[in-house]
CSV table of C-alpha atoms (C1' of nucleotides) in Angstrom, one decimal:
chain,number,residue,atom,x,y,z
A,128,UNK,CA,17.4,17.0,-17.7
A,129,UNK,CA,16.7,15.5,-14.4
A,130,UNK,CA,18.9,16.7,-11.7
A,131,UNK,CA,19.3,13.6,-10.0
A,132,UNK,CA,22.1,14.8,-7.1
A,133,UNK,CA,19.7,14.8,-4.0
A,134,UNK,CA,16.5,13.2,-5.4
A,135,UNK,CA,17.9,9.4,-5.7
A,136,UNK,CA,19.5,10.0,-2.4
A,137,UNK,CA,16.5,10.7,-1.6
A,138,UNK,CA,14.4,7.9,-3.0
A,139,UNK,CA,17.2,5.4,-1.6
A,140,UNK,CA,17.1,6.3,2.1
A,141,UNK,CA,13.1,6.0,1.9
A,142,UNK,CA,13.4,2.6,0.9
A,143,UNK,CA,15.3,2.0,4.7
A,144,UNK,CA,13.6,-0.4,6.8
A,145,UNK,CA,10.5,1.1,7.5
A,146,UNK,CA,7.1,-1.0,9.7
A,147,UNK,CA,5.1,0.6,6.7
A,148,UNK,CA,7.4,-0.4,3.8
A,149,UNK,CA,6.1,-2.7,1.3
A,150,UNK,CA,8.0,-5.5,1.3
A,151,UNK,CA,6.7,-6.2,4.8
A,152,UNK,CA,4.9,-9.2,4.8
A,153,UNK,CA,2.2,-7.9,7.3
A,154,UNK,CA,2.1,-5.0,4.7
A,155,UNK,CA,1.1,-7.7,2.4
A,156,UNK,CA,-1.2,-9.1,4.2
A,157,UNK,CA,-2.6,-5.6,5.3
A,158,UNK,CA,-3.3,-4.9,1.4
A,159,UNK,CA,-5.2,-8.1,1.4
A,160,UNK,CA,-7.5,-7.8,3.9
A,161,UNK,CA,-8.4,-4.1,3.1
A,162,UNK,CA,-10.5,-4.6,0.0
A,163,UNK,CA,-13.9,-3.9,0.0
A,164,UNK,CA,-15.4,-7.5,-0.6
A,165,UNK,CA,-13.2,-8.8,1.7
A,166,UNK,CA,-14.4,-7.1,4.6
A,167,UNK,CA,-18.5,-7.4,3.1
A,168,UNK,CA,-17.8,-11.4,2.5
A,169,UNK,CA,-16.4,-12.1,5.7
A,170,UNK,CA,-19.1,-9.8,7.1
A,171,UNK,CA,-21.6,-12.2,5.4
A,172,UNK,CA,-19.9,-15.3,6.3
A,173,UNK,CA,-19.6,-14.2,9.7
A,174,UNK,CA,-23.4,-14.2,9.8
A,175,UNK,CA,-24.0,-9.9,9.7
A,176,UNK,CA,-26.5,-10.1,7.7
A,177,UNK,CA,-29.4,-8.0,10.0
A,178,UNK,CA,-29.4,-4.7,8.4
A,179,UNK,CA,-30.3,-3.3,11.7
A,180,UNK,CA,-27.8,-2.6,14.4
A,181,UNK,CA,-25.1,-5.2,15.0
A,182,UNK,CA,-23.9,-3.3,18.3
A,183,UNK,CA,-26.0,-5.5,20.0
A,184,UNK,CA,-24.8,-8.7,21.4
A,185,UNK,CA,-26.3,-10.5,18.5
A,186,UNK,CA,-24.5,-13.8,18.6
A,187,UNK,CA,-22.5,-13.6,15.6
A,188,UNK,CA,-23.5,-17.2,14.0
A,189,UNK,CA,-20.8,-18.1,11.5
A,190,UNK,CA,-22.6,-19.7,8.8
A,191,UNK,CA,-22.0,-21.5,5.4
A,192,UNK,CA,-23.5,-19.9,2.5
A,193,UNK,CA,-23.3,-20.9,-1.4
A,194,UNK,CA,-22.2,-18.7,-4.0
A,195,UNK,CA,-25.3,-18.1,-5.5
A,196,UNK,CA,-26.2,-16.6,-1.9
A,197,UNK,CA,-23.0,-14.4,-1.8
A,198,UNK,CA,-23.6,-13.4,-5.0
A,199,UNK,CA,-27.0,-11.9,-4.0
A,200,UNK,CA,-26.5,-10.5,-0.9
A,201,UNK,CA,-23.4,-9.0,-1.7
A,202,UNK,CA,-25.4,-6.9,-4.8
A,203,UNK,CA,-22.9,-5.6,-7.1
A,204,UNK,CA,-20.2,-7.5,-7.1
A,205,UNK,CA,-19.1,-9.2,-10.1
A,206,UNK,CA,-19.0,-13.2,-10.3
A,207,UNK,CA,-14.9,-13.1,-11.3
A,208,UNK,CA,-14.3,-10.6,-8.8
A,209,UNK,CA,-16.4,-12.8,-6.2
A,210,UNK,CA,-14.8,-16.0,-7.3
A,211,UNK,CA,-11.4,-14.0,-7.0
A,212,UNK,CA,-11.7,-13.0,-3.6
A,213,UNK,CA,-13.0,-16.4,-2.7
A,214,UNK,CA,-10.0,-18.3,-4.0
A,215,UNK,CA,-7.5,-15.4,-2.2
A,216,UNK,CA,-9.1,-16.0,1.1
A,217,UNK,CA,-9.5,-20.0,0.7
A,218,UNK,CA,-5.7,-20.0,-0.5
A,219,UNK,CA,-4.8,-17.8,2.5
A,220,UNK,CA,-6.6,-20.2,4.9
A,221,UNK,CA,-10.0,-17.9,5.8
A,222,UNK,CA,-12.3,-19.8,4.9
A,223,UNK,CA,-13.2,-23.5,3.7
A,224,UNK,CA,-14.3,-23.9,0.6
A,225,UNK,CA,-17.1,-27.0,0.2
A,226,UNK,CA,-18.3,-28.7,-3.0
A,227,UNK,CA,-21.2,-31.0,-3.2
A,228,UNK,CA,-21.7,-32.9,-5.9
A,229,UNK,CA,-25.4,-33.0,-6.2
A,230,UNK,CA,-27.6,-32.0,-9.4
A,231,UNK,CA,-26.1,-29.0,-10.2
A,232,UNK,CA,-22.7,-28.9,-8.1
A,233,UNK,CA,-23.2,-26.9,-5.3
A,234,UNK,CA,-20.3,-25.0,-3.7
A,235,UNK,CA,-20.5,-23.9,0.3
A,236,UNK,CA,-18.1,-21.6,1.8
A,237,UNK,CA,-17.9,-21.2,5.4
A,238,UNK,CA,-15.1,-19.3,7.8
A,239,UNK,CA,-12.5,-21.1,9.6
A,240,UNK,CA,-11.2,-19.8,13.0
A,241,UNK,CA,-8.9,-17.9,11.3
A,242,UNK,CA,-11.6,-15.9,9.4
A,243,UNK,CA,-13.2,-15.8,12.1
A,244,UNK,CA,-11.1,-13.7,14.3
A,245,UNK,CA,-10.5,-11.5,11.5
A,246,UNK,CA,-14.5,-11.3,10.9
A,247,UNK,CA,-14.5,-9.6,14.5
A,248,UNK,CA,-12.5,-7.0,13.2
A,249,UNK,CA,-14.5,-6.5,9.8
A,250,UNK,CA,-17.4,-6.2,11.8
A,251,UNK,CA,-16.0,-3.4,13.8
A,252,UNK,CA,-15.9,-1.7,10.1
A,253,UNK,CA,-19.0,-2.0,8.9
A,254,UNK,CA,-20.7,-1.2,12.1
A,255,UNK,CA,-18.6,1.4,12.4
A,256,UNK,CA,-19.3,2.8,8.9
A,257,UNK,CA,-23.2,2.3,9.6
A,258,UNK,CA,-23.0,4.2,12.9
A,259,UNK,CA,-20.9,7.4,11.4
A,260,UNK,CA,-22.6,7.6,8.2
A,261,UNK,CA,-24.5,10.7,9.0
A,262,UNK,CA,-21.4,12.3,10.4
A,263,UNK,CA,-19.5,11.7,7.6
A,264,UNK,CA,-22.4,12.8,5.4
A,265,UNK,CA,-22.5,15.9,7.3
A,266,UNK,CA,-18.9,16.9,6.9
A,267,UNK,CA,-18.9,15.9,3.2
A,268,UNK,CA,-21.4,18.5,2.4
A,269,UNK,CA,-19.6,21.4,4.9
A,270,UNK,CA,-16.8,20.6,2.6
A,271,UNK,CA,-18.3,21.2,-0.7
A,272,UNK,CA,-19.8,24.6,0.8
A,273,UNK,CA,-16.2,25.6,2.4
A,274,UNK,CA,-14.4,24.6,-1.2
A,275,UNK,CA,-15.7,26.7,-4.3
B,153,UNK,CA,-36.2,9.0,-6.7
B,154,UNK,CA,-37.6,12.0,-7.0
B,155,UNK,CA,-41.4,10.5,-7.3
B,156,UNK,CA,-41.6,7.6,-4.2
B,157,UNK,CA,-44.6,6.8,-2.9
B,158,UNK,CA,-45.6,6.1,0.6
B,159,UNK,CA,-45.0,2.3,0.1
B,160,UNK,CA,-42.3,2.4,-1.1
B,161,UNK,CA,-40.5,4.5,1.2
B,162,UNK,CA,-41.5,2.6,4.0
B,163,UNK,CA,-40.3,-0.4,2.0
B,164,UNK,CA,-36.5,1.6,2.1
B,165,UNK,CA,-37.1,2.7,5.9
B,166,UNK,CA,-37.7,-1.1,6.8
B,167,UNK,CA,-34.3,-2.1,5.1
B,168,UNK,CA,-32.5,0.8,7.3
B,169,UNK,CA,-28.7,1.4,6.5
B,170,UNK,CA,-27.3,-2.0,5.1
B,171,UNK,CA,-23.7,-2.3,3.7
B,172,UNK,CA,-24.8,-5.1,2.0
B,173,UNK,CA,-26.4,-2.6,-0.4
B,174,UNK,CA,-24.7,-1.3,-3.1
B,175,UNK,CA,-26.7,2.2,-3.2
B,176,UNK,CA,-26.4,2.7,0.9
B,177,UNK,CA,-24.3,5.4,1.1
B,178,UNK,CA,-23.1,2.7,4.9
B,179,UNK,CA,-21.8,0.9,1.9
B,180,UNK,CA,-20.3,3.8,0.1
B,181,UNK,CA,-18.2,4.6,3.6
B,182,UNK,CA,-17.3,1.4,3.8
B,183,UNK,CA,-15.9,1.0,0.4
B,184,UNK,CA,-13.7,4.1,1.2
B,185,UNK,CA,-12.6,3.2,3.8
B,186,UNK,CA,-11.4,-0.3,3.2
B,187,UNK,CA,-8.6,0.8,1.7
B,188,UNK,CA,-5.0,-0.2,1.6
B,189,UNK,CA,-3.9,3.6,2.0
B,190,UNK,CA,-6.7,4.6,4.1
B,191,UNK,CA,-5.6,2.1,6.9
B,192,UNK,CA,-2.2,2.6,6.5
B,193,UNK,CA,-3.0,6.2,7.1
B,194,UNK,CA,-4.9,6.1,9.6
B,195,UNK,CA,-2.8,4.1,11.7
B,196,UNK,CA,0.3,6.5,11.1
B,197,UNK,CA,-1.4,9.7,12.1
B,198,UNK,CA,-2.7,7.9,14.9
B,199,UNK,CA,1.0,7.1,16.4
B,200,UNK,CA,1.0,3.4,15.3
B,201,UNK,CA,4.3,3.6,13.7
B,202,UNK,CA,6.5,0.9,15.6
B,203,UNK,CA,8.0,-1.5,13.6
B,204,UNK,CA,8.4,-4.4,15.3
B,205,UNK,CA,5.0,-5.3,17.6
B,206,UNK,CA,2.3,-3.6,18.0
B,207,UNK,CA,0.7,-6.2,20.6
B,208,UNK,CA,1.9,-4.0,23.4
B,209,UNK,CA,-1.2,-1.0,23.1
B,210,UNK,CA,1.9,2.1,24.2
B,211,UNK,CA,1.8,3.5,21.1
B,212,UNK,CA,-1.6,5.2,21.1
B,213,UNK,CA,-0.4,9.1,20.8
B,214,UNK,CA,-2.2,10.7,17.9
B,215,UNK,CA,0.0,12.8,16.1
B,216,UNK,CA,0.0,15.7,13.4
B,217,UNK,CA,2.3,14.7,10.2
B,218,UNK,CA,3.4,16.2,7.9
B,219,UNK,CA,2.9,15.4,4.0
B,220,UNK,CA,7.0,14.5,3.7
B,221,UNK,CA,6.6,12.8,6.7
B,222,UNK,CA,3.6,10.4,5.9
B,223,UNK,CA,5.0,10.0,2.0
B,224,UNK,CA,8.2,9.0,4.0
B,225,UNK,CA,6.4,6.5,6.5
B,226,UNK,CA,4.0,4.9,3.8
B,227,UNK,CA,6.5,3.9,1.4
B,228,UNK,CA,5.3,3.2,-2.1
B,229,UNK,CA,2.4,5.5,-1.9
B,230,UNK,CA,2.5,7.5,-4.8
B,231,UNK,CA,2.3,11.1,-4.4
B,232,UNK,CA,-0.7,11.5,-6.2
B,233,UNK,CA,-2.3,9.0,-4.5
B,234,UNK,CA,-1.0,10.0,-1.4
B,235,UNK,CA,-2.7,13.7,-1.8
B,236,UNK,CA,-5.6,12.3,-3.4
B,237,UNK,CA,-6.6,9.6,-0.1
B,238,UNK,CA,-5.7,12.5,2.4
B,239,UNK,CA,-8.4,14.9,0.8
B,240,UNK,CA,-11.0,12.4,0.4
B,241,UNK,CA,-10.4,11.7,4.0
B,242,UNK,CA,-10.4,15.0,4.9
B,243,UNK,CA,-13.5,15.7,3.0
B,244,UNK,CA,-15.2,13.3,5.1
B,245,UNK,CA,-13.9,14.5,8.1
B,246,UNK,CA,-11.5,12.1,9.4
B,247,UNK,CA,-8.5,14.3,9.7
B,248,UNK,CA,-7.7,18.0,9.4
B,249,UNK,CA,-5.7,19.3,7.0
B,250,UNK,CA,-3.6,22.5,8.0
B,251,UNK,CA,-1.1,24.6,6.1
B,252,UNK,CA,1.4,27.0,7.5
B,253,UNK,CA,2.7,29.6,5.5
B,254,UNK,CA,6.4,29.2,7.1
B,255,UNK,CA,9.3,29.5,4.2
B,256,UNK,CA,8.2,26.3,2.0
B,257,UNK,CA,4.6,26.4,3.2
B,258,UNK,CA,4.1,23.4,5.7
B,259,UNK,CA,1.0,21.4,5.3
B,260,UNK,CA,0.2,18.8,8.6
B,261,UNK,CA,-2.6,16.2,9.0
B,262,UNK,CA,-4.2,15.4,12.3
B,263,UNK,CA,-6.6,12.9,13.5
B,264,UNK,CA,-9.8,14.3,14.2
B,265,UNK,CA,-11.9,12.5,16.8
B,266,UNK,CA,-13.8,10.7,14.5
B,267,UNK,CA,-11.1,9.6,12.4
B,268,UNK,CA,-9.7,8.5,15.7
B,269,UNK,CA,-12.7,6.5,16.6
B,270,UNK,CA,-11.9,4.7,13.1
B,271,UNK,CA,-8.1,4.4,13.7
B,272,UNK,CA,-8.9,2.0,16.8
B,273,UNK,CA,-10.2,-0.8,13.9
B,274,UNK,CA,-7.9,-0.2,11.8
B,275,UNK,CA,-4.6,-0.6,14.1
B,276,UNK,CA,-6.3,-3.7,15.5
B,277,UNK,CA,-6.3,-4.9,11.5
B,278,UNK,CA,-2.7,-4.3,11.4
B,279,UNK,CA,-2.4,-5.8,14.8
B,280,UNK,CA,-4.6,-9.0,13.5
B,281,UNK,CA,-1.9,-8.7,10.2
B,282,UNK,CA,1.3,-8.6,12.1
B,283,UNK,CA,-0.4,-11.5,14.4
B,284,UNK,CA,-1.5,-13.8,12.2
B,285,UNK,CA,0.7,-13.8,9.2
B,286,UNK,CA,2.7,-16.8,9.5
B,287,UNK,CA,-0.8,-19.0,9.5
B,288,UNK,CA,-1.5,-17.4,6.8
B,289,UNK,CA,2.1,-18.0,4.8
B,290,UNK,CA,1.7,-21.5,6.2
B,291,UNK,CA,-1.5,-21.9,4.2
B,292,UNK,CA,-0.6,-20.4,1.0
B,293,UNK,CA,2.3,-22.7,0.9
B,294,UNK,CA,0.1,-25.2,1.7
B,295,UNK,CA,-2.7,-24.4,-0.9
B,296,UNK,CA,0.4,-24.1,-3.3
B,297,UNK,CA,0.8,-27.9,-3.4
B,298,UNK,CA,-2.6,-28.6,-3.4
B,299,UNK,CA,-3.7,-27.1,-7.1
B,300,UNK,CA,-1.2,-28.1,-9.4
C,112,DG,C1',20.6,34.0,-11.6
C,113,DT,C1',20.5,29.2,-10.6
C,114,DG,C1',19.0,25.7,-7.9
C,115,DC,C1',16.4,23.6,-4.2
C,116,DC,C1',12.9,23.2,-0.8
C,117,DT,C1',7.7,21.5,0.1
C,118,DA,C1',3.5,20.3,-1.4
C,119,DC,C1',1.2,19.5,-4.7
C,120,DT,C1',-0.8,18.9,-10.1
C,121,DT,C1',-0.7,17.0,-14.7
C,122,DC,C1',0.2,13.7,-18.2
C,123,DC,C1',0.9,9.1,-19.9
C,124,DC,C1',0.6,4.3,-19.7
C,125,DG,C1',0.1,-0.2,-17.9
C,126,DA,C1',-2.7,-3.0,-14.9
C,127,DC,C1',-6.7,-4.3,-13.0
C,128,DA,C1',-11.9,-4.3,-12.1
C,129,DG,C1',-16.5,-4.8,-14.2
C,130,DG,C1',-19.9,-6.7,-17.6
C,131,DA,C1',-21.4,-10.0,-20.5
C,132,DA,C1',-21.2,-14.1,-22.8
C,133,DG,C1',-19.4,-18.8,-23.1
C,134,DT,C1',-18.3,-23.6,-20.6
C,135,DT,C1',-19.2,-27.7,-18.0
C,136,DT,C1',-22.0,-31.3,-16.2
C,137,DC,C1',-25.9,-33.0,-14.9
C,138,DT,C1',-31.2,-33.8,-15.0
C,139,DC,C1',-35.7,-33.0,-16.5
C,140,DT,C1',-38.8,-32.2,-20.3
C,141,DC,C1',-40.9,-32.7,-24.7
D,86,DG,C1',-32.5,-38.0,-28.0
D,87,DA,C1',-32.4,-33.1,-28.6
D,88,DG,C1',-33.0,-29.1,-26.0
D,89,DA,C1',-33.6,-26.3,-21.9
D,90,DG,C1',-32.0,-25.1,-17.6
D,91,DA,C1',-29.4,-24.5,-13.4
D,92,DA,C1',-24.9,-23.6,-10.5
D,93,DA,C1',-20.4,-22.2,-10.5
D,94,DC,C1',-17.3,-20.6,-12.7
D,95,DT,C1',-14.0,-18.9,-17.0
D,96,DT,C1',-12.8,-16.0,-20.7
D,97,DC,C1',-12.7,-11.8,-23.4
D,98,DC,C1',-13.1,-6.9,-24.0
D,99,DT,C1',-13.2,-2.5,-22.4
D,100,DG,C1',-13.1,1.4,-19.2
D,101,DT,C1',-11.3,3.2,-15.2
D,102,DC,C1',-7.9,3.6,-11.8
D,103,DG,C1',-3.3,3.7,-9.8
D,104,DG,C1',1.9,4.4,-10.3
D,105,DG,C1',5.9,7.1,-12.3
D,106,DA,C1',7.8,11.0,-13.6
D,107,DA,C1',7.9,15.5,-14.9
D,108,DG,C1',6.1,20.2,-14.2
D,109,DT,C1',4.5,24.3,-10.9
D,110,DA,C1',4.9,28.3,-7.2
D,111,DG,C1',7.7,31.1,-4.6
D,112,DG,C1',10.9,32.3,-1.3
D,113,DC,C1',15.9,31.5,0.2
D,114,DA,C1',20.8,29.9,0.0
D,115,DC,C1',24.8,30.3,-2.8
DNA sequence: GTGCCTACTTCCCGACAGGAAGTTTCTCTC
DNA sequence: GAGAGAAACTTCCTGTCGGGAAGTAGGCAC
């Protein structure tokens, strides 16, 4: 059977107070903010939508968009995981979510300073992701050769 | 793929590398590395292990760990998890893995300067965590009362 | 020999993401 | 006035993925 003498001591003393530990609430909040449409719908919000290169001082113009915009431009992501995401970041105060009661209701969603300074970092990942692509690439296939 | 015609590449040249696309491999990158473990990492090999604030930039020395040492630091990583996100990221070049073949063989992970160049985002997202998360408790709390 | 150490690997299962179809409420059309 | 249609979800089913725990190698301490 398990020999449990030194393992649960083990297990206990990692669960000391720890910066990384998970019941830190920045931990939390961490886990939140690193998920993949998190970062590409505050990137849209934001207003990085030029494909090109956002290194350049290219005022960052936050900007309102409707769902059926995020939807499109963020291609493959699905409408419950976009509404999801949506509701997490409105309930945690990032963005501002709008409805219009015209024809068809229309529903805007725009960053609030919060988002905002959190859409700095965001775009620091995807430009960052863009720019060291190729170098990534690069050591992705040195690996496969190096690893039979 | 394999049959593209001259308009059509042009057409994929003109959209360059956009995250926004799900086949962009910019997108791909991005994906990987917006992820919980990935950060937390990240900002462990690169020496951003104090508890308590981060808002004073001392802690900038990027260290080798060792496997015990990170499954230590990141607490509720799973093991398999743990050796699964290291690979990846080692396969893509953002740290080296090295194993010495002392009495239980001792494997350490290092930084490499790329992943270094991505560990400045990612302590400045657990710098923007630690920073803001009472606003963000504030709201939820907030939010909480407001859908019943 | 038995047990333990590190650094994994493998198996199983529960949880969660993705896809598609259904819902609601309006207006415009036939 | 019945039906289509549009926006923004919501619900259901299913496949995949992550967590937990047990198993592996192989040298050393007892």
């Amino acid at each position: 059977m398990t020999t449990m003498k030194a393992a649960q001591k083990r297990a206990q003393a990692k669960v000391e107070y720890n910066a990384f530990l998970a019941g830190c609430p920045s931990r939390q909040l961490l886990d939140r903010i690193s998920d993949k449409w998190v970062v590409l719908i505050l990137c849209a919000l934001g207003g990085d939508t030029s494909p090109g290169r956002p290194a350049a001082a290219h005022a960052d113009a936050p900007k309102a968009m409707r769902y059926s915009e995020l939807s499109r431009l963020l291609a493959g992501v699905s409408q419950k995981m976009l509404t999801q995401t949506l509701r997490s970041l409105e309930r945690d105060g990032l963005l501002t979510r709008t409805v219009t009661p015209t024809v068809p209701v229309t529903v805007s969603y725009e960053l609030t300073d919060l988002g905002l300074s959190l859409h700095h970092l965001t775009r620091g990942l995807r430009s960052w992701a863009q720019t060291h692509m190729a170098e990534v690439l690069a050591n992705r296939e040195n690996h496969e050769v190096g690893t039979p």
